[in-house]
Amino acid sequence: MKDGGRLAAAIDVLTEVDTYRRPVQDGLKEWGRRNRFAGSGDRLVIGNLVFDALRHKLSLSHIMGSTGARAHILATYALTWEFGVDGLVAALADDRFAPEPATAEERARLESADLDGAADHVRADVPEWLWSQFAAAYGADAVAEGQALARRAPIDLRVNRLKGDRDRVIRRMGHLPLEPTPISPVGLRLPPARAKDKAPHVQAEEGFRKGWFELQDEASQLAALVATSLAPTQVLDYCAGGGGKTLALAGELGNRGQIYAHDALKLRLAPIYERLQRSGARNVQVRDPQAATLDDLKDRMDLVFLDVPCSGTGVWRRRPDSKWRVTENALQGRLREQSQVLDAACGFVRPGGHLLYATCSLLPCENQQQLGAFLARNAAFEPVSLGERWGALFGEDAARPRFSEEGYATLSPATTGTDGFFIGLLRRREEG
């Protein structure tokens, strides 16, 4: 396919996604099923167009004076991908499967690309109903935070200390432009692909199959490093999901102690078994929620790690369609779920032990405010400041997150170059 046909296909997919509020991957898969003539390269470019259009949906709508899929896709090709108006006109003229040629008004809007007078939430590409929370949390930096969330994300890898070190992985994967992550001592980063380019398929690498590394954003790595800096010997990963944090904890603890991996849904735990085998982790016990209880762990854990379900606002770089599908009702449901998880999990912390609460959200209602409400009803716990120990953990020159008054850390693309992520550390007071 030529670019004109790809533009037409992207418009069709985005129209369906907007109309039916369906996940982009489902829309792309259905388009591919109906159009089997399209090759993998075509599907890649079409997907990239759609995802990038969604990343900048509000600002492109303002520039083009239209909320339609056509306007978003044409502007993505000309502006975000930097082919310019001339490049777009040529692409539309060079293919009989292309959309209609750009109108005089479309060309004029693309040439001016004017955001003057746009509201802050439009310039930030943040849904209007969420903007008050962004503005309250980030003040004068709120627009910059939103704009950083609208860019493509890099690919971050976590080196598995059980099977090697960062230098070894770099040497063995020298064909890729890997660089050490700025903060995490076990992280490696690949820059985001540009425009039509394809990101490397790192899961096809020998190192991945042999367990030398896992895909994991640097922010998640930092949460695990904070947790293991407490030198726990008994750990409960209460919302383990597919096991990413469990594997990171096992690697940092060097297979010492005991980690219990639990999740309320058995299906979410399914990937953990293969990943554990590949990683060489031997200090992990998976607690199947249908086959075992956690009663024997009450009041025994040095650390309870809670990476709770959340709105996902911090990972909009990776899932831009979720930005426009999240609803106020869904957010309220997440808030109730987080509160319930906190109340259920805190009973496993021993006196003097710690609870680490994490989300991939940038919304204060899911983070500082959620922990504030928990502490108000649980006098046995107190906050532990991460601000006082950040430099000691990661170096005095390391980028610093935003720290709340209590010392909770909020990481973001704009401040730390990571996904949006919240880390709050609590300690259970000693009895008596």
Tab-separated table of C-alpha atoms in Angstrom:
chain	number	residue	atom	x	y	z
A	1	MET	CA	0.000	0.000	0.000
A	2	LYS	CA	1.013	3.592	-0.599
A	3	ASP	CA	0.607	6.236	2.068
A	4	GLY	CA	-2.629	7.503	0.548
A	5	GLY	CA	-4.319	4.138	1.054
A	6	ARG	CA	-2.867	3.883	4.530
A	7	LEU	CA	-4.312	7.298	5.395
A	8	ALA	CA	-7.739	6.176	4.167
A	9	ALA	CA	-7.528	2.977	6.216
A	10	ALA	CA	-6.491	4.888	9.341
A	11	ILE	CA	-9.471	7.209	8.906
A	12	ASP	CA	-11.794	4.197	8.683
A	13	VAL	CA	-10.333	2.576	11.793
A	14	LEU	CA	-10.377	5.783	13.832
A	15	THR	CA	-13.963	6.509	12.779
A	16	GLU	CA	-15.017	3.091	14.069
A	17	VAL	CA	-13.055	3.517	17.297
A	18	ASP	CA	-14.617	6.933	17.927
A	19	THR	CA	-18.120	5.777	17.039
A	20	TYR	CA	-18.200	2.605	19.095
A	21	ARG	CA	-15.650	3.541	21.823
A	22	ARG	CA	-13.873	0.264	21.235
A	23	PRO	CA	-10.196	-0.438	21.987
A	24	VAL	CA	-7.913	0.490	19.099
A	25	GLN	CA	-6.333	-2.956	18.949
A	26	ASP	CA	-9.762	-4.495	18.360
A	27	GLY	CA	-10.481	-2.002	15.580
A	28	LEU	CA	-7.129	-2.639	13.912
A	29	LYS	CA	-7.544	-6.389	14.167
A	30	GLU	CA	-11.005	-6.222	12.580
A	31	TRP	CA	-9.732	-4.001	9.764
A	32	GLY	CA	-6.899	-6.440	9.096
A	33	ARG	CA	-9.348	-9.349	8.993
A	34	ARG	CA	-11.439	-7.558	6.383
A	35	ASN	CA	-8.412	-6.438	4.339
A	36	ARG	CA	-6.066	-9.395	4.167
A	37	PHE	CA	-4.173	-7.872	1.249
A	38	ALA	CA	-2.486	-5.451	3.659
A	39	GLY	CA	1.004	-6.481	4.728
A	40	SER	CA	2.541	-6.205	8.180
A	41	GLY	CA	4.241	-2.929	7.215
A	42	ASP	CA	0.916	-1.464	6.145
A	43	ARG	CA	-0.776	-2.513	9.378
A	44	LEU	CA	2.090	-1.006	11.369
A	45	VAL	CA	1.793	2.414	9.686
A	46	ILE	CA	-1.999	2.426	9.966
A	47	GLY	CA	-1.781	1.572	13.666
A	48	ASN	CA	0.849	4.245	14.283
A	49	LEU	CA	-1.326	6.851	12.568
A	50	VAL	CA	-4.342	5.958	14.685
A	51	PHE	CA	-2.455	5.876	17.978
A	52	ASP	CA	-0.670	9.165	17.312
A	53	ALA	CA	-3.940	10.816	16.309
A	54	LEU	CA	-5.454	9.744	19.626
A	55	ARG	CA	-2.459	11.041	21.554
A	56	HIS	CA	-3.130	14.576	20.287
A	57	LYS	CA	-6.872	14.378	19.743
A	58	LEU	CA	-7.891	17.684	21.359
A	59	SER	CA	-5.037	19.840	20.079
A	60	LEU	CA	-5.451	18.498	16.534
A	61	SER	CA	-9.200	19.152	16.718
A	62	HIS	CA	-8.476	22.760	17.663
A	63	ILE	CA	-5.943	23.206	14.864
A	64	MET	CA	-8.221	21.663	12.231
A	65	GLY	CA	-11.527	23.092	13.478
A	66	SER	CA	-12.973	19.578	13.355
A	67	THR	CA	-13.393	16.580	15.642
A	68	GLY	CA	-13.611	14.131	12.738
A	69	ALA	CA	-11.264	11.218	12.126
A	70	ARG	CA	-10.202	12.618	8.740
A	71	ALA	CA	-8.982	15.856	10.291
A	72	HIS	CA	-7.048	13.984	12.990
A	73	ILE	CA	-5.324	11.603	10.582
A	74	LEU	CA	-4.380	14.262	8.028
A	75	ALA	CA	-2.980	16.490	10.777
A	76	THR	CA	-1.035	13.594	12.287
A	77	TYR	CA	0.644	12.868	8.942
A	78	ALA	CA	1.417	16.502	8.150
A	79	LEU	CA	2.259	17.853	11.630
A	80	THR	CA	3.085	15.107	14.120
A	81	TRP	CA	4.955	13.043	11.533
A	82	GLU	CA	6.417	16.208	9.990
A	83	PHE	CA	5.685	15.425	6.335
A	84	GLY	CA	4.258	18.914	6.005
A	85	VAL	CA	1.406	20.132	3.845
A	86	ASP	CA	3.303	19.431	0.627
A	87	GLY	CA	4.020	15.860	1.717
A	88	LEU	CA	0.382	15.306	2.595
A	89	VAL	CA	-0.866	16.767	-0.705
A	90	ALA	CA	1.537	14.491	-2.590
A	91	ALA	CA	0.420	11.405	-0.656
A	92	LEU	CA	-3.238	12.137	-1.370
A	93	ALA	CA	-2.574	12.754	-5.076
A	94	ASP	CA	-0.389	9.702	-5.659
A	95	ASP	CA	-2.861	6.944	-4.811
A	96	ARG	CA	-6.304	6.139	-6.180
A	97	PHE	CA	-7.184	4.592	-2.803
A	98	ALA	CA	-6.380	7.816	-0.947
A	99	PRO	CA	-8.993	10.026	0.709
A	100	GLU	CA	-10.272	13.122	-1.049
A	101	PRO	CA	-7.593	15.792	-1.612
A	102	ALA	CA	-7.057	18.311	1.168
A	103	THR	CA	-9.373	21.280	0.920
A	104	ALA	CA	-8.158	24.859	0.883
A	105	GLU	CA	-9.321	25.290	4.483
A	106	GLU	CA	-7.530	22.105	5.614
A	107	ARG	CA	-4.306	23.247	3.971
A	108	ALA	CA	-4.589	26.705	5.523
A	109	ARG	CA	-5.163	25.282	9.007
A	110	LEU	CA	-2.249	22.888	8.667
A	111	GLU	CA	0.033	25.659	7.497
A	112	SER	CA	-0.820	27.879	10.476
A	113	ALA	CA	-1.095	25.011	13.049
A	114	ASP	CA	-2.492	27.581	15.456
A	115	LEU	CA	-3.185	26.741	19.126
A	116	ASP	CA	-3.693	30.384	20.109
A	117	GLY	CA	-6.739	30.719	22.308
A	118	ALA	CA	-6.929	27.007	23.041
A	119	ALA	CA	-7.930	26.039	26.572
A	120	ASP	CA	-5.235	24.525	28.763
A	121	HIS	CA	-6.762	21.049	28.688
A	122	VAL	CA	-6.787	21.230	24.874
A	123	ARG	CA	-3.120	22.196	24.690
A	124	ALA	CA	-2.365	19.406	27.163
A	125	ASP	CA	-4.567	16.835	25.374
A	126	VAL	CA	-6.234	15.853	28.650
A	127	PRO	CA	-9.985	15.103	28.857
A	128	GLU	CA	-11.789	18.205	30.091
A	129	TRP	CA	-13.535	16.427	32.978
A	130	LEU	CA	-10.134	15.420	34.420
A	131	TRP	CA	-8.438	18.773	33.947
A	132	SER	CA	-9.347	20.197	37.356
A	133	GLN	CA	-7.374	17.392	39.018
A	134	PHE	CA	-4.356	17.962	36.779
A	135	ALA	CA	-4.467	21.701	37.367
A	136	ALA	CA	-4.805	21.288	41.144
A	137	ALA	CA	-1.957	18.758	41.306
A	138	TYR	CA	0.554	20.317	38.907
A	139	GLY	CA	-0.320	24.012	38.781
A	140	ALA	CA	1.707	25.914	36.205
A	141	ASP	CA	3.264	22.642	35.015
A	142	ALA	CA	-0.048	20.925	34.269
A	143	VAL	CA	0.042	21.632	30.516
A	144	ALA	CA	3.618	20.372	30.230
A	145	GLU	CA	2.674	17.213	32.158
A	146	GLY	CA	-0.209	16.537	29.779
A	147	GLN	CA	1.916	17.180	26.701
A	148	ALA	CA	4.571	14.751	27.933
A	149	LEU	CA	1.876	12.098	28.401
A	150	ALA	CA	0.856	12.622	24.759
A	151	ARG	CA	4.252	11.638	23.349
A	152	ARG	CA	5.340	8.135	22.401
A	153	ALA	CA	6.981	6.129	25.161
A	154	PRO	CA	10.387	4.471	25.015
A	155	ILE	CA	10.839	0.752	25.578
A	156	ASP	CA	12.303	0.069	29.013
A	157	LEU	CA	13.885	-3.220	30.044
A	158	ARG	CA	14.706	-4.449	33.542
A	159	VAL	CA	17.867	-6.520	33.755
A	160	ASN	CA	17.398	-9.692	35.802
A	161	ARG	CA	20.129	-9.700	38.439
A	162	LEU	CA	19.604	-13.437	38.934
A	163	LYS	CA	21.093	-14.059	35.487
A	164	GLY	CA	23.524	-11.255	34.806
A	165	ASP	CA	24.082	-7.530	34.807
A	166	ARG	CA	23.393	-4.499	32.656
A	167	ASP	CA	26.777	-4.445	30.915
A	168	ARG	CA	26.384	-8.048	29.807
A	169	VAL	CA	22.962	-7.411	28.281
A	170	ILE	CA	24.288	-4.356	26.428
A	171	ARG	CA	27.194	-6.391	25.017
A	172	ARG	CA	25.000	-9.283	23.925
A	173	MET	CA	22.401	-6.965	22.350
A	174	GLY	CA	24.809	-4.533	20.704
A	175	HIS	CA	22.701	-4.466	17.529
A	176	LEU	CA	20.113	-2.384	19.409
A	177	PRO	CA	20.620	1.236	20.549
A	178	LEU	CA	20.301	0.414	24.254
A	179	GLU	CA	21.166	3.038	26.858
A	180	PRO	CA	21.123	2.766	30.671
A	181	THR	CA	18.029	4.282	32.230
A	182	PRO	CA	18.786	7.588	33.991
A	183	ILE	CA	17.681	6.507	37.489
A	184	SER	CA	17.261	2.743	37.799
A	185	PRO	CA	20.568	0.835	38.065
A	186	VAL	CA	18.980	-2.223	36.452
A	187	GLY	CA	17.177	-0.507	33.583
A	188	LEU	CA	17.901	-0.208	29.870
A	189	ARG	CA	16.064	2.007	27.388
A	190	LEU	CA	15.338	1.997	23.684
A	191	PRO	CA	14.137	5.315	22.216
A	192	PRO	CA	10.588	5.435	20.849
A	193	ALA	CA	10.156	4.693	17.160
A	194	ARG	CA	9.399	7.673	14.927
A	195	ALA	CA	6.462	8.095	12.531
A	196	LYS	CA	6.302	4.980	10.310
A	197	ASP	CA	9.162	3.165	12.023
A	198	LYS	CA	8.741	-0.148	13.782
A	199	ALA	CA	9.905	-0.582	17.368
A	200	PRO	CA	12.280	-3.517	17.955
A	201	HIS	CA	10.558	-6.736	18.979
A	202	VAL	CA	12.686	-7.344	22.054
A	203	GLN	CA	10.649	-10.372	23.150
A	204	ALA	CA	12.066	-12.218	20.159
A	205	GLU	CA	15.625	-11.664	21.435
A	206	GLU	CA	17.650	-14.547	22.841
A	207	GLY	CA	18.176	-12.590	26.045
A	208	PHE	CA	14.461	-12.370	26.684
A	209	ARG	CA	13.892	-16.086	26.103
A	210	LYS	CA	16.761	-16.883	28.467
A	211	GLY	CA	15.454	-14.593	31.177
A	212	TRP	CA	18.193	-11.960	31.101
A	213	PHE	CA	15.621	-9.167	31.080
A	214	GLU	CA	11.936	-8.337	31.243
A	215	LEU	CA	9.972	-5.450	29.782
A	216	GLN	CA	9.228	-3.016	32.603
A	217	ASP	CA	8.989	0.750	32.723
A	218	GLU	CA	11.633	2.458	34.818
A	219	ALA	CA	9.037	3.786	37.271
A	220	SER	CA	7.944	0.263	38.160
A	221	GLN	CA	11.582	-0.742	38.576
A	222	LEU	CA	12.072	2.131	41.012
A	223	ALA	CA	9.081	1.034	43.087
A	224	ALA	CA	10.588	-2.447	43.446
A	225	LEU	CA	13.985	-0.954	44.334
A	226	VAL	CA	12.395	1.209	47.043
A	227	ALA	CA	10.647	-1.876	48.414
A	228	THR	CA	13.735	-4.075	48.533
A	229	SER	CA	15.842	-1.301	50.095
A	230	LEU	CA	13.914	-2.141	53.280
A	231	ALA	CA	15.627	-5.586	53.274
A	232	PRO	CA	12.407	-7.540	53.764
A	233	THR	CA	12.542	-11.332	54.157
A	234	GLN	CA	8.780	-11.987	54.024
A	235	VAL	CA	6.962	-10.192	51.197
A	236	LEU	CA	3.389	-10.332	49.942
A	237	ASP	CA	2.742	-9.010	46.427
A	238	TYR	CA	-0.976	-8.678	46.987
A	239	CYS	CA	-2.004	-7.525	43.486
A	240	ALA	CA	0.623	-9.488	41.565
A	241	GLY	CA	-1.178	-9.688	38.217
A	242	GLY	CA	1.166	-11.129	35.594
A	243	GLY	CA	4.103	-10.997	37.994
A	244	GLY	CA	6.210	-8.064	36.791
A	245	LYS	CA	6.773	-6.614	40.275
A	246	THR	CA	7.152	-10.091	41.779
A	247	LEU	CA	10.003	-10.847	39.378
A	248	ALA	CA	11.657	-7.507	40.114
A	249	LEU	CA	11.441	-8.124	43.855
A	250	ALA	CA	12.877	-11.632	43.478
A	251	GLY	CA	15.760	-10.352	41.386
A	252	GLU	CA	16.673	-7.604	43.843
A	253	LEU	CA	16.430	-9.948	46.830
A	254	GLY	CA	18.735	-12.442	45.108
A	255	ASN	CA	16.351	-15.353	45.719
A	256	ARG	CA	16.587	-14.749	49.477
A	257	GLY	CA	13.577	-14.706	51.745
A	258	GLN	CA	10.076	-15.584	50.596
A	259	ILE	CA	7.741	-13.743	48.245
A	260	TYR	CA	4.058	-14.642	48.079
A	261	ALA	CA	2.348	-13.693	44.815
A	262	HIS	CA	-1.417	-13.248	45.034
A	263	ASP	CA	-4.148	-11.736	42.910
A	264	ALA	CA	-7.902	-11.679	43.347
A	265	LEU	CA	-8.373	-12.952	39.776
A	266	LYS	CA	-6.767	-16.263	38.830
A	267	LEU	CA	-6.705	-15.304	35.143
A	268	ARG	CA	-4.435	-12.315	35.828
A	269	LEU	CA	-1.916	-14.629	37.493
A	270	ALA	CA	-1.697	-16.999	34.514
A	271	PRO	CA	1.464	-15.535	32.909
A	272	ILE	CA	3.456	-15.633	36.138
A	273	TYR	CA	4.347	-19.327	36.010
A	274	GLU	CA	6.221	-19.191	32.690
A	275	ARG	CA	7.875	-15.910	33.652
A	276	LEU	CA	9.120	-17.330	36.956
A	277	GLN	CA	10.629	-20.321	35.219
A	278	ARG	CA	12.383	-18.134	32.663
A	279	SER	CA	13.732	-15.771	35.321
A	280	GLY	CA	15.273	-18.367	37.617
A	281	ALA	CA	13.377	-17.010	40.644
A	282	ARG	CA	13.134	-19.666	43.362
A	283	ASN	CA	11.862	-17.673	46.329
A	284	VAL	CA	8.328	-17.087	45.005
A	285	GLN	CA	5.235	-18.969	46.123
A	286	VAL	CA	2.129	-18.302	44.006
A	287	ARG	CA	-1.064	-18.273	46.038
A	288	ASP	CA	-3.884	-19.247	43.668
A	289	PRO	CA	-6.970	-17.400	44.992
A	290	GLN	CA	-9.166	-20.425	44.268
A	291	ALA	CA	-6.873	-23.006	45.851
A	292	ALA	CA	-5.301	-21.312	48.856
A	293	THR	CA	-6.031	-18.641	51.440
A	294	LEU	CA	-3.728	-16.053	52.908
A	295	ASP	CA	-4.815	-16.574	56.510
A	296	ASP	CA	-1.410	-17.941	57.522
A	297	LEU	CA	0.245	-14.680	56.459
A	298	LYS	CA	-1.702	-12.384	58.793
A	299	ASP	CA	0.526	-10.026	60.803
A	300	ARG	CA	3.667	-11.741	59.423
A	301	MET	CA	4.836	-9.748	56.393
A	302	ASP	CA	7.826	-7.424	56.515
A	303	LEU	CA	6.452	-5.839	53.354
A	304	VAL	CA	3.109	-5.836	51.577
A	305	PHE	CA	3.437	-4.513	48.023
A	306	LEU	CA	0.210	-3.051	46.625
A	307	ASP	CA	0.209	-2.110	42.940
A	308	VAL	CA	-3.514	-1.502	42.887
A	309	PRO	CA	-5.932	-1.314	39.940
A	310	CYS	CA	-6.292	2.314	38.840
A	311	SER	CA	-7.403	4.666	36.063
A	312	GLY	CA	-4.156	4.193	34.141
A	313	THR	CA	-3.675	7.917	33.535
A	314	GLY	CA	0.066	7.464	33.975
A	315	VAL	CA	0.387	5.112	30.992
A	316	TRP	CA	-1.453	7.200	28.403
A	317	ARG	CA	1.771	7.265	26.353
A	318	ARG	CA	1.402	3.518	25.839
A	319	ARG	CA	-2.399	3.289	25.733
A	320	PRO	CA	-3.635	6.557	24.243
A	321	ASP	CA	-7.096	5.184	23.457
A	322	SER	CA	-7.721	4.586	27.175
A	323	LYS	CA	-7.408	8.353	27.715
A	324	TRP	CA	-10.712	8.891	25.929
A	325	ARG	CA	-12.503	5.785	27.201
A	326	VAL	CA	-12.074	6.356	30.946
A	327	THR	CA	-15.267	7.651	32.564
A	328	GLU	CA	-16.142	9.274	35.866
A	329	ASN	CA	-18.156	6.208	36.876
A	330	ALA	CA	-15.196	3.939	36.127
A	331	LEU	CA	-12.905	6.170	38.181
A	332	GLN	CA	-15.282	6.076	41.138
A	333	GLY	CA	-15.311	2.285	40.886
A	334	ARG	CA	-11.525	2.201	40.985
A	335	LEU	CA	-11.487	4.447	44.057
A	336	ARG	CA	-13.804	2.062	45.914
A	337	GLU	CA	-11.705	-0.919	44.848
A	338	GLN	CA	-8.472	0.728	46.004
A	339	SER	CA	-9.974	1.496	49.393
A	340	GLN	CA	-11.145	-2.098	49.786
A	341	VAL	CA	-7.738	-3.490	48.774
A	342	LEU	CA	-5.936	-1.257	51.265
A	343	ASP	CA	-8.222	-2.357	54.101
A	344	ALA	CA	-7.857	-6.027	53.188
A	345	ALA	CA	-4.087	-6.019	52.675
A	346	CYS	CA	-2.978	-3.979	55.680
A	347	GLY	CA	-3.718	-6.853	58.058
A	348	PHE	CA	-0.827	-8.862	56.622
A	349	VAL	CA	1.798	-6.286	57.679
A	350	ARG	CA	3.631	-7.202	60.877
A	351	PRO	CA	4.190	-4.554	63.563
A	352	GLY	CA	7.148	-2.508	62.369
A	353	GLY	CA	6.664	-3.732	58.806
A	354	HIS	CA	5.854	-1.688	55.717
A	355	LEU	CA	3.105	-1.307	53.142
A	356	LEU	CA	4.052	0.105	49.741
A	357	TYR	CA	1.112	1.520	47.798
A	358	ALA	CA	1.593	2.129	44.076
A	359	THR	CA	-0.534	3.163	41.116
A	360	CYS	CA	0.122	3.986	37.472
A	361	SER	CA	-2.015	7.094	37.959
A	362	LEU	CA	-1.297	10.822	38.201
A	363	LEU	CA	-4.608	11.681	39.876
A	364	PRO	CA	-4.375	12.800	43.519
A	365	CYS	CA	-7.724	11.158	44.306
A	366	GLU	CA	-6.150	7.753	43.629
A	367	ASN	CA	-2.883	8.565	45.359
A	368	GLN	CA	-2.304	11.067	48.182
A	369	GLN	CA	-6.000	11.414	48.950
A	370	GLN	CA	-6.538	7.657	48.957
A	371	LEU	CA	-3.712	7.146	51.453
A	372	GLY	CA	-4.919	10.096	53.525
A	373	ALA	CA	-8.336	8.468	53.885
A	374	PHE	CA	-6.722	5.135	54.756
A	375	LEU	CA	-4.565	6.675	57.495
A	376	ALA	CA	-7.603	8.467	58.921
A	377	ARG	CA	-9.266	5.111	59.559
A	378	ASN	CA	-6.083	3.145	60.399
A	379	ALA	CA	-4.154	4.799	63.209
A	380	ALA	CA	-1.739	1.856	63.317
A	381	PHE	CA	0.010	3.130	60.167
A	382	GLU	CA	2.153	6.193	59.510
A	383	PRO	CA	3.756	7.619	56.334
A	384	VAL	CA	7.456	7.135	55.607
A	385	SER	CA	9.097	9.912	53.589
A	386	LEU	CA	10.713	8.839	50.340
A	387	GLY	CA	12.028	12.342	49.768
A	388	GLU	CA	14.533	11.883	52.556
A	389	ARG	CA	15.967	8.687	51.073
A	390	TRP	CA	15.686	9.198	47.301
A	391	GLY	CA	19.236	10.491	46.868
A	392	ALA	CA	20.685	7.718	49.010
A	393	LEU	CA	18.890	5.099	46.923
A	394	PHE	CA	19.491	6.450	43.414
A	395	GLY	CA	22.228	9.078	43.701
A	396	GLU	CA	22.106	12.759	44.525
A	397	ASP	CA	22.109	13.663	40.828
A	398	ALA	CA	19.127	11.446	39.984
A	399	ALA	CA	15.968	13.145	38.751
A	400	ARG	CA	13.612	13.708	41.650
A	401	PRO	CA	9.881	13.025	41.484
A	402	ARG	CA	7.343	15.407	42.921
A	403	PHE	CA	7.180	14.726	46.648
A	404	SER	CA	4.074	15.402	48.679
A	405	GLU	CA	4.173	16.822	52.191
A	406	GLU	CA	4.110	13.242	53.512
A	407	GLY	CA	7.030	12.227	51.320
A	408	TYR	CA	5.034	10.253	48.733
A	409	ALA	CA	6.592	10.244	45.257
A	410	THR	CA	4.838	11.016	41.967
A	411	LEU	CA	6.869	10.196	38.854
A	412	SER	CA	5.899	11.318	35.364
A	413	PRO	CA	7.251	11.693	31.811
A	414	ALA	CA	7.788	15.416	32.366
A	415	THR	CA	9.612	15.158	35.715
A	416	THR	CA	11.462	11.821	35.664
A	417	GLY	CA	11.184	10.595	32.063
A	418	THR	CA	9.165	7.579	33.194
A	419	ASP	CA	5.548	6.570	32.966
A	420	GLY	CA	3.264	8.325	35.404
A	421	PHE	CA	3.548	6.437	38.682
A	422	PHE	CA	2.838	6.989	42.378
A	423	ILE	CA	4.749	5.412	45.270
A	424	GLY	CA	3.585	5.824	48.848
A	425	LEU	CA	5.341	4.059	51.719
A	426	LEU	CA	3.645	3.408	55.059
A	427	ARG	CA	4.905	1.781	58.249
A	428	ARG	CA	2.865	-0.129	60.793
A	429	ARG	CA	3.649	1.144	64.241
A	430	GLU	CA	5.167	-1.235	66.769
A	431	GLU	CA	2.572	-2.627	69.153
A	432	GLY	CA	2.678	-1.362	72.675
